Coordinates of C-alpha atoms and ligand atoms in Angstrom, one line a residue:
S172 CA 0.0 0.0 0.0
R173 CA 3.1 2.2 0.5
N174 CA 3.8 1.9 -3.3
Q175 CA 0.2 2.8 -4.1
E176 CA 0.5 6.0 -2.1
T177 CA 3.8 7.0 -3.8
E178 CA 2.3 6.3 -7.2
Q179 CA -0.6 8.4 -6.3
A180 CA 1.7 11.3 -5.3
I181 CA 3.4 11.4 -8.7
P182 CA 0.5 12.7 -10.9
Q183 CA -0.2 15.4 -8.2
L184 CA 3.4 16.7 -8.5
T185 CA 3.3 16.7 -12.3
L186 CA -0.1 18.5 -12.2
C187 CA 1.5 21.2 -9.9
D188 CA 4.3 21.7 -12.5
T189 CA 2.1 22.0 -15.4
N190 CA -0.2 24.3 -13.5
G191 CA 2.1 27.2 -13.9
G192 CA 4.0 26.8 -10.5
L193 CA 7.6 27.6 -11.3
N194 CA 6.9 29.0 -14.7
I195 CA 4.8 32.0 -13.6
M196 CA 7.6 33.1 -11.3
A197 CA 9.5 36.3 -12.0
T198 CA 12.2 37.0 -9.8
S199 CA 15.6 38.7 -10.5
M200 CA 18.7 39.3 -8.4
V201 CA 21.4 41.9 -8.6
I202 CA 24.8 40.8 -7.3
G203 CA 28.2 42.5 -7.0
T204 CA 30.9 40.7 -9.0
Q205 CA 34.0 42.5 -7.8
W206 CA 34.7 44.2 -4.4
G207 CA 31.6 46.1 -4.0
D208 CA 30.5 49.6 -5.1
E209 CA 29.9 48.3 -8.7
G210 CA 26.7 50.3 -8.9
K211 CA 24.2 47.7 -7.6
G212 CA 22.0 50.3 -6.2
K213 CA 21.6 52.1 -9.6
I214 CA 20.9 48.8 -11.3
V215 CA 18.4 47.8 -8.7
D216 CA 16.7 51.2 -8.9
Y217 CA 16.4 50.7 -12.7
L218 CA 15.0 47.2 -12.5
A219 CA 12.8 48.0 -9.5
E220 CA 10.5 49.9 -11.9
Q221 CA 9.3 46.6 -13.1
A222 CA 9.2 45.0 -9.7
D223 CA 6.6 44.7 -7.0
V224 CA 9.0 43.7 -4.1
V225 CA 12.6 44.5 -3.5
V226 CA 14.5 42.5 -0.8
R227 CA 17.8 42.7 0.9
S228 CA 18.9 39.4 2.1
Q229 CA 22.4 39.9 3.7
G230 CA 24.8 42.5 5.0
G231 CA 24.0 45.5 7.1
N232 CA 24.8 49.2 7.0
N233 CA 28.3 48.4 5.8
A234 CA 26.6 48.7 2.4
G235 CA 26.4 52.1 0.7
H236 CA 24.1 52.1 -2.4
T237 CA 23.9 55.5 -4.1
V238 CA 20.7 55.9 -6.2
V239 CA 20.3 59.1 -8.3
V240 CA 16.5 59.9 -8.9
D241 CA 15.9 63.2 -11.0
D242 CA 19.4 64.3 -10.2
V243 CA 18.9 63.9 -6.5
A244 CA 21.4 61.4 -4.9
F245 CA 20.2 59.2 -2.1
A246 CA 22.7 57.1 -0.2
L247 CA 21.0 54.0 1.0
R248 CA 22.7 51.6 3.6
L249 CA 20.0 49.1 5.0
L250 CA 17.0 50.2 3.2
P251 CA 16.4 48.4 -0.2
S252 CA 16.8 50.7 -3.2
G253 CA 13.1 50.1 -4.0
I254 CA 12.2 52.5 -1.2
L255 CA 12.6 55.4 -3.6
Y256 CA 9.5 54.4 -5.4
D257 CA 6.2 54.8 -3.5
N258 CA 4.5 51.7 -4.7
K259 CA 6.9 48.9 -4.0
I260 CA 7.2 46.6 -1.0
N261 CA 10.6 46.7 0.6
V262 CA 12.0 44.0 2.6
V263 CA 15.0 43.7 4.9
G264 CA 15.3 40.0 5.2
T265 CA 16.4 37.4 7.7
G266 CA 20.2 37.2 6.6
T267 CA 20.7 40.9 7.3
V268 CA 22.2 42.5 10.5
I269 CA 20.4 45.6 11.7
D270 CA 21.6 48.5 13.6
P271 CA 18.4 49.9 14.8
K272 CA 19.7 53.4 15.3
V273 CA 21.0 53.5 11.8
I274 CA 17.9 52.1 10.0
L275 CA 15.7 54.6 12.1
A276 CA 17.9 57.5 11.0
E277 CA 17.7 56.3 7.5
I278 CA 13.9 56.1 7.6
E279 CA 13.8 59.6 9.2
N280 CA 16.1 61.0 6.6
L281 CA 14.1 59.5 3.7
E282 CA 10.9 60.9 5.2
S283 CA 12.5 64.4 5.4
Q284 CA 13.3 64.1 1.7
G285 CA 9.7 63.6 0.9
K286 CA 9.8 59.7 0.6
S287 CA 8.0 57.2 2.6
A288 CA 9.0 54.0 4.4
K289 CA 5.5 52.7 5.0
T290 CA 6.0 49.7 2.8
L291 CA 9.0 48.6 4.7
Q292 CA 9.2 45.1 6.2
I293 CA 11.9 43.9 8.6
S294 CA 12.5 40.2 9.2
N295 CA 11.8 39.2 12.7
R296 CA 14.7 36.7 12.4
A297 CA 17.3 39.3 11.4
H298 CA 20.2 39.8 14.0
V299 CA 20.6 43.1 15.9
I300 CA 23.8 45.1 16.0
L301 CA 24.5 46.3 19.6
P302 CA 27.0 49.0 20.6
Y303 CA 29.4 46.2 21.9
H304 CA 29.5 45.0 18.4
N305 CA 30.8 48.3 17.1
R306 CA 33.2 48.6 20.0
L307 CA 34.6 45.1 19.3
D308 CA 35.0 45.7 15.6
E309 CA 37.0 48.8 16.4
A310 CA 39.2 47.0 19.1
E311 CA 39.7 43.9 16.9
E312 CA 40.9 46.2 13.9
A313 CA 43.2 48.0 16.1
S314 CA 44.7 45.0 17.7
K315 CA 45.5 43.5 14.1
G316 CA 47.7 46.5 13.2
A317 CA 49.0 45.9 9.7
L318 CA 46.9 42.9 9.3
S319 CA 43.6 44.9 9.8
I320 CA 40.9 44.3 7.3
G321 CA 39.8 47.9 7.0
T322 CA 36.3 47.2 8.0
T323 CA 33.5 49.9 7.9
K324 CA 33.6 49.6 11.9
N325 CA 29.8 49.2 11.9
G326 CA 30.0 46.1 14.0
I327 CA 29.1 43.7 11.1
G328 CA 31.6 41.0 11.8
P329 CA 31.1 40.8 15.6
C330 CA 27.3 40.7 15.0
Y331 CA 27.6 37.8 12.6
A332 CA 30.0 36.1 14.9
D333 CA 27.4 36.1 17.7
K334 CA 24.8 34.7 15.4
V335 CA 27.1 31.8 14.4
N336 CA 28.0 31.4 18.0
R337 CA 24.2 31.2 18.8
I338 CA 24.4 34.1 21.3
G339 CA 23.0 36.7 19.0
I340 CA 20.0 38.8 19.6
R341 CA 17.3 38.7 16.9
I342 CA 14.7 41.3 16.0
C343 CA 12.0 39.1 17.6
D344 CA 14.0 39.0 20.8
L345 CA 14.3 42.8 20.7
M346 CA 10.5 42.9 20.4
N347 CA 10.2 40.9 23.5
E348 CA 11.3 42.9 26.6
E349 CA 11.9 39.9 28.9
V350 CA 13.7 38.0 26.4
F351 CA 15.8 41.0 25.3
K352 CA 16.7 41.8 29.0
E353 CA 18.1 38.3 29.5
K354 CA 20.0 38.0 26.3
L355 CA 21.5 41.5 26.6
A356 CA 22.5 41.0 30.3
Y357 CA 24.4 37.8 29.2
N358 CA 26.0 39.5 26.3
V359 CA 27.1 42.6 28.0
K360 CA 28.8 40.5 30.9
I361 CA 30.8 38.6 28.5
K362 CA 31.6 41.4 26.0
N363 CA 32.6 43.7 28.8
K364 CA 35.2 41.2 30.0
I365 CA 36.5 40.9 26.5
L366 CA 36.5 44.7 26.0
R367 CA 38.3 45.3 29.3
D368 CA 40.6 42.4 29.8
V369 CA 41.5 41.5 26.2
Y370 CA 41.4 44.8 24.4
G371 CA 41.9 47.3 27.4
V372 CA 39.0 49.5 26.1
E373 CA 36.0 51.0 27.7
P374 CA 33.1 48.6 28.7
V375 CA 29.5 49.3 27.6
D376 CA 26.6 50.2 29.9
Y377 CA 23.8 47.7 30.2
Y378 CA 21.1 50.2 31.4
E379 CA 22.0 52.7 28.8
I380 CA 21.6 50.1 25.9
L381 CA 18.5 48.7 27.5
K382 CA 16.9 52.2 27.6
D383 CA 17.9 53.1 24.0
Y384 CA 17.0 49.6 22.5
L385 CA 13.6 49.4 24.1
E386 CA 12.8 52.8 22.5
Y387 CA 14.1 51.7 19.1
A388 CA 12.1 48.4 19.5
D389 CA 8.9 50.5 19.9
R390 CA 9.7 52.6 16.9
L391 CA 10.7 49.5 14.7
R392 CA 7.7 47.3 15.8
Q393 CA 5.4 48.5 13.0
Y394 CA 7.8 47.1 10.5
V395 CA 8.5 43.7 12.0
T396 CA 7.1 40.6 10.4
D397 CA 7.8 37.2 9.1
T398 CA 9.4 38.2 5.8
N399 CA 10.3 34.6 5.0
Y400 CA 6.7 33.7 4.7
N401 CA 5.8 37.0 2.9
V402 CA 8.5 36.9 0.2
V403 CA 7.7 33.4 -0.8
S404 CA 4.0 34.2 -0.8
Y405 CA 4.6 37.2 -3.0
I406 CA 6.6 35.0 -5.6
K407 CA 3.9 32.3 -5.5
D408 CA 1.2 35.1 -6.1
G409 CA 3.1 35.9 -9.3
K410 CA 4.5 39.2 -7.9
K411 CA 7.8 40.3 -9.4
V412 CA 10.4 40.0 -6.7
L413 CA 13.9 41.7 -7.0
F414 CA 16.7 40.6 -4.7
E415 CA 19.3 43.4 -3.9
G416 CA 22.8 42.1 -3.2
A417 CA 25.1 44.1 -0.9
Q418 CA 28.9 43.8 -0.9
A419 CA 30.1 41.5 -3.6
T420 CA 31.5 38.1 -4.7
M421 CA 35.2 38.8 -3.7
L422 CA 33.9 39.9 -0.2
D423 CA 32.1 36.7 0.4
L424 CA 33.0 35.0 3.7
D425 CA 33.8 31.6 2.0
H426 CA 34.7 32.4 -1.5
G427 CA 36.3 35.8 -1.4
T428 CA 39.9 36.9 -0.4
Y429 CA 39.7 35.6 3.1
P430 CA 40.3 37.1 5.6
F431 CA 39.9 40.3 3.7
V432 CA 36.1 39.8 3.2
T433 CA 32.9 40.7 4.9
S434 CA 31.0 38.3 7.3
S435 CA 28.2 37.5 5.1
H436 CA 27.4 35.7 1.9
P437 CA 26.9 38.3 -0.9
I438 CA 26.7 35.5 -3.6
S439 CA 23.4 34.4 -5.2
G440 CA 23.2 31.4 -3.0
G441 CA 23.5 33.6 0.0
A442 CA 20.3 35.3 -1.1
S443 CA 18.4 32.0 -0.9
V444 CA 19.5 31.4 2.6
G445 CA 19.2 35.0 3.7
A446 CA 15.8 35.7 2.3
G447 CA 14.5 32.3 3.2
V448 CA 13.5 31.2 -0.3
G449 CA 14.5 27.9 -2.0
P450 CA 17.1 28.2 -4.8
N451 CA 14.5 27.2 -7.5
Y452 CA 12.8 30.5 -6.9
L453 CA 15.9 32.5 -7.9
K454 CA 15.9 33.4 -11.6
N455 CA 17.5 36.1 -13.8
I456 CA 20.6 36.5 -11.9
V457 CA 22.3 39.8 -12.9
G458 CA 26.1 40.3 -12.2
V459 CA 27.1 44.1 -11.8
V460 CA 30.6 44.6 -13.3
K461 CA 32.1 48.0 -12.9
A462 CA 33.9 48.8 -16.1
Y463 CA 37.2 49.0 -14.1
A464 CA 38.0 47.7 -10.7
T465 CA 37.9 49.2 -7.2
R466 CA 38.5 48.0 -3.6
V467 CA 38.0 49.9 -0.5
G468 CA 39.8 48.4 2.5
A469 CA 42.6 46.1 2.6
G470 CA 43.5 42.8 0.8
P471 CA 44.7 41.4 -2.6
F472 CA 43.9 43.4 -5.6
P473 CA 45.9 41.9 -8.6
S474 CA 45.1 44.5 -11.2
E475 CA 45.4 47.5 -8.9
L476 CA 47.0 50.6 -10.6
L477 CA 49.3 52.5 -8.2
D478 CA 50.3 54.9 -10.8
E479 CA 48.7 57.9 -12.5
T480 CA 46.2 55.8 -14.4
G481 CA 44.9 54.7 -10.9
D482 CA 44.7 58.4 -9.8
F483 CA 42.9 59.2 -13.1
L484 CA 40.3 56.5 -12.4
R485 CA 39.9 57.7 -8.8
E486 CA 39.4 61.2 -9.7
A487 CA 37.2 60.7 -12.9
G488 CA 35.1 58.2 -11.1
H489 CA 35.0 60.1 -7.8
E490 CA 36.0 56.8 -6.2
F491 CA 35.5 57.6 -2.5
G492 CA 33.5 55.5 -0.1
T493 CA 29.7 56.2 0.3
V494 CA 29.8 55.0 3.9
T495 CA 33.4 55.9 5.1
G496 CA 34.6 58.5 2.6
R497 CA 37.8 56.5 2.2
P498 CA 39.5 56.8 -1.1
R499 CA 38.9 53.6 -3.1
R500 CA 41.9 51.7 -4.7
C501 CA 41.5 51.6 -8.3
G502 CA 42.7 49.3 -11.1
W503 CA 41.9 47.7 -14.5
L504 CA 39.0 45.4 -14.8
D505 CA 39.9 41.9 -13.7
L506 CA 38.0 39.2 -15.6
A507 CA 39.6 36.4 -13.6
V508 CA 37.5 37.8 -10.8
V509 CA 34.3 38.4 -12.9
S510 CA 34.6 34.8 -14.4
Y511 CA 34.9 33.4 -10.9
A512 CA 31.9 35.4 -10.0
A513 CA 30.0 34.1 -13.1
D514 CA 30.4 30.5 -11.9
L515 CA 29.9 31.2 -8.1
N516 CA 26.6 33.2 -8.8
S517 CA 25.5 31.2 -11.9
L518 CA 24.9 34.7 -13.6
D519 CA 22.4 35.0 -16.4
Y520 CA 23.3 38.5 -17.5
L521 CA 26.0 41.2 -16.9
A522 CA 25.2 44.8 -16.1
I523 CA 28.2 46.8 -17.0
T524 CA 28.4 50.1 -15.2
R525 CA 30.4 53.2 -15.2
L526 CA 31.6 52.7 -18.8
D527 CA 31.5 56.5 -19.1
I528 CA 34.3 56.8 -16.7
L529 CA 36.6 55.3 -19.2
D530 CA 35.6 57.9 -21.9
K531 CA 38.9 59.8 -21.9
L532 CA 41.4 57.0 -22.0
P533 CA 43.3 56.3 -25.3
E534 CA 43.6 52.7 -24.5
I535 CA 42.2 50.5 -21.9
K536 CA 43.5 47.2 -20.4
I537 CA 41.6 44.2 -19.3
C538 CA 43.1 41.4 -17.2
V539 CA 41.8 38.2 -18.9
G540 CA 43.4 35.7 -16.4
Y541 CA 46.3 35.1 -14.3
T542 CA 49.5 33.0 -14.8
L543 CA 51.5 31.3 -12.1
N544 CA 55.1 30.3 -13.0
G545 CA 54.1 30.8 -16.6
E546 CA 51.1 28.5 -16.5
P547 CA 47.5 29.7 -16.7
V548 CA 45.7 29.7 -13.4
K549 CA 42.5 27.7 -13.2
G550 CA 39.9 28.7 -10.7
F551 CA 40.7 31.4 -8.1
P552 CA 43.6 30.8 -5.7
A553 CA 42.7 30.3 -2.0
D554 CA 46.2 31.0 -0.6
L555 CA 46.8 34.7 -0.5
Q556 CA 50.6 34.2 -0.9
V557 CA 50.0 32.2 -4.1
L558 CA 47.5 34.9 -5.3
E559 CA 50.3 37.4 -4.7
Q560 CA 52.6 35.4 -7.0
C561 CA 50.0 35.4 -9.8
K562 CA 50.5 37.6 -12.7
P563 CA 47.6 39.2 -14.6
V564 CA 47.5 38.7 -18.2
Y565 CA 46.4 41.9 -20.0
E566 CA 44.8 42.6 -23.3
T567 CA 44.9 46.1 -24.5
L568 CA 41.9 47.5 -26.2
P569 CA 41.5 50.9 -27.9
G570 CA 39.6 53.6 -26.1
W571 CA 36.7 55.6 -27.7
Q572 CA 37.6 59.0 -26.5
T573 CA 34.0 60.2 -26.9
D574 CA 31.4 61.3 -24.3
I575 CA 29.0 58.4 -24.2
S576 CA 27.0 59.5 -21.2
G577 CA 24.1 60.7 -23.4
I578 CA 23.8 57.5 -25.5
R579 CA 20.7 55.5 -25.0
H580 CA 20.9 52.7 -27.6
Y581 CA 23.5 50.0 -27.8
E582 CA 24.1 50.4 -31.5
D583 CA 24.9 54.2 -31.0
L584 CA 27.9 53.4 -28.7
P585 CA 31.3 53.8 -30.5
E586 CA 32.6 50.8 -32.0
A587 CA 35.5 50.6 -29.4
A588 CA 33.0 50.7 -26.5
R589 CA 30.9 47.9 -28.0
R590 CA 34.1 45.9 -28.5
Y591 CA 35.1 46.4 -24.9
V592 CA 31.8 45.3 -23.3
E593 CA 31.5 42.4 -25.8
R594 CA 35.0 41.2 -24.9
I595 CA 33.8 41.1 -21.2
S596 CA 30.9 38.9 -22.3
E597 CA 33.1 36.7 -24.3
V598 CA 35.7 36.1 -21.7
T599 CA 33.2 35.5 -18.8
G600 CA 30.7 33.6 -21.0
V601 CA 27.8 35.7 -19.7
R602 CA 25.5 37.5 -22.0
L603 CA 25.2 41.4 -21.8
G604 CA 22.0 42.5 -20.1
I605 CA 22.6 46.2 -19.3
V606 CA 25.2 48.8 -20.1
S607 CA 25.1 51.9 -17.8
V608 CA 26.7 55.2 -19.0
G609 CA 25.8 57.4 -16.0
P610 CA 24.3 57.4 -12.4
N611 CA 20.8 58.5 -13.6
R612 CA 17.9 56.1 -14.3
K613 CA 17.7 57.2 -18.0
Q614 CA 21.4 56.7 -18.6
T615 CA 20.8 53.0 -19.0
I616 CA 21.1 50.9 -22.1
V617 CA 19.1 47.7 -22.1
L618 CA 20.0 44.6 -24.3
Q619 CA 17.8 42.1 -22.6
D620 CA 14.7 42.1 -20.5
V621 CA 16.3 40.7 -17.5
F622 CA 13.1 39.8 -15.7
G623 CA 12.4 37.4 -18.5
A624 CA 9.0 36.3 -19.8
Ligands
GDP144 P1 26.9 50.0 -4.9 O1 27.3 49.9 -3.6 O2 27.2 48.8 -5.8 O3 25.4 50.3 -5.0 O4 27.7 51.1 -5.7 P2 27.9 52.6 -5.0 O5 26.6 53.4 -4.9 O6 28.7 52.5 -3.7 O7 29.0 53.2 -6.0 C1 28.6 53.4 -7.4 C2 28.5 54.9 -7.7 O8 28.5 55.0 -9.1 C3 27.2 55.6 -7.3 O9 27.7 56.9 -6.9 C4 26.4 55.6 -8.5 O10 25.5 56.8 -8.5 C5 27.3 55.6 -9.5 N1 26.9 55.1 -10.8 C6 26.3 54.0 -11.0 N2 26.3 53.6 -12.4 C7 27.0 54.6 -13.0 C8 27.4 54.8 -14.4 O11 27.0 54.0 -15.2 N3 28.2 55.9 -14.6 C9 28.5 56.8 -13.6 N4 29.4 57.7 -14.0 N5 28.2 56.6 -12.3 C10 27.4 55.6 -12.0
IMO145 P1 28.4 47.8 -1.1 O1 27.1 47.1 -0.9 C1 32.7 47.9 -0.7 C2 34.5 46.0 2.9 C3 35.2 46.8 3.8 C4 36.3 45.9 4.3 C5 35.5 44.5 4.3 C6 35.0 44.2 5.6 O2 28.4 49.4 -1.0 O3 29.1 47.4 -2.3 P2 32.8 45.0 7.0 O4 32.5 46.3 7.6 O5 31.9 44.5 6.1 O6 33.3 44.0 8.1 O7 34.2 45.3 6.2 O8 34.4 44.7 3.3 N1 33.1 46.3 2.5 C7 32.7 47.0 1.3 N2 33.4 47.5 0.3 N3 31.4 48.0 -0.7 C8 30.6 47.5 0.3 O9 29.3 47.4 0.2 C9 31.3 47.0 1.4 N4 30.8 46.4 2.5 C10 32.0 46.0 3.1 O10 35.7 48.0 3.2 O11 37.3 45.8 3.4
MG146 MG1 28.6 51.0 -2.2

């Protein structure tokens, strides 16, 4: 009779499939393929016009996504970039870490600019950043000296460490005064020992945190919900859901240039875990590729330019951090990195941004791979000492030396510009979806409908 039951179950599954099920789903995802600041915010904002829901699934206010709407620049950190439309649902999902003070300030700031956060949802499972996380972040960085990562000092790493260590405080805990008091007391006791005795820095004050956070809790309560359930329901209902990556592939905790990484999983698989949606729901994965490379913070950067071309890119591209204001390190586009990202994220499309920043260059180099002891390198080296010995292999392409920022159709781009982006597609094996020639919504050239049919 067991067999009979199984046999009966099969037609039901088939029925569910042909019923539409997976086929009617329209989701898309925007992922950073390099070291962050590729222009994810701009691409999300562009695609969000077609979306009903925008979801952040990892990271915290270490992110800085600048979105320009009608020549007004908005710098978003925790809020999804869909918040700048007034008709989208915006979700800060389970895999994020939330600094209540920062998100509340962001909401206030947005409202003061005439926008609304009334459609915001915050996962009841997301983890809360507390003042001891910031203090530990700073103390750990200082103690590492020359080996410091150059974190944003927002407490991101220590907060994720507590989550993995199962002593973290979640949003639902913050919403429950009794639970919060208990968990906070435990953490403050331990953290103060570490702060004082290990790092020799000021401890934090339990009562002060309690008072502040209970107030934050009251102000956040209206946004808190089971976003896991909601997001899957939206997908099943046929709403268009757009996942907004923060940070980028080379900053991924497992797959990036460890330990010079962030503490979350910015790759596409991370969005499945972080938003609480199974991997089959994730479609139309767009890898954002800045037309050259930047890195803010320490760590390997094989195609870095420490010469005047690097200075040119920094000045022409205004490459200074949105969050910290730090000058970003600049270099040639590294397709060893982007090809690695293509595989790690199973990219469907490329969105190439900031092509206009290269307008003035007479020639442009692209790193198409590395060699080690004269042999081509397969995959991406794990050992940073090995990575340091790798030599980038460059191709030199002609520049276009024309202002392309006003161009709206692919075929109107100068031939050299088309050749440049087509070479990126060729080497990485990922088709072109979008080419961006400026920060504004309209400065976007679309080659493919990325949301698909
Ligand atoms: P994100 O963290 O990936 O969202 O990127 P950031 O916002 O930190 O940095 C990207 C910067 O480039 C922002 O200031 C954007 O407004 C800007 N931007 C995005 N796309 C383009 C583009 O195609 N051309 C130019 N000139 N700027 C762009
Ligand atoms: P968006 O979303 C660029 C970098 C930091 C540091 C490392 C670890 O704007 O692309 P953390 O504070 O996360 O522990 O710092 O990661 N980093 C970013 N670099 N863009 C970001 O976000 C980043 N978020 C973190 O500079 O090197
Ligand atoms: Mg950024």
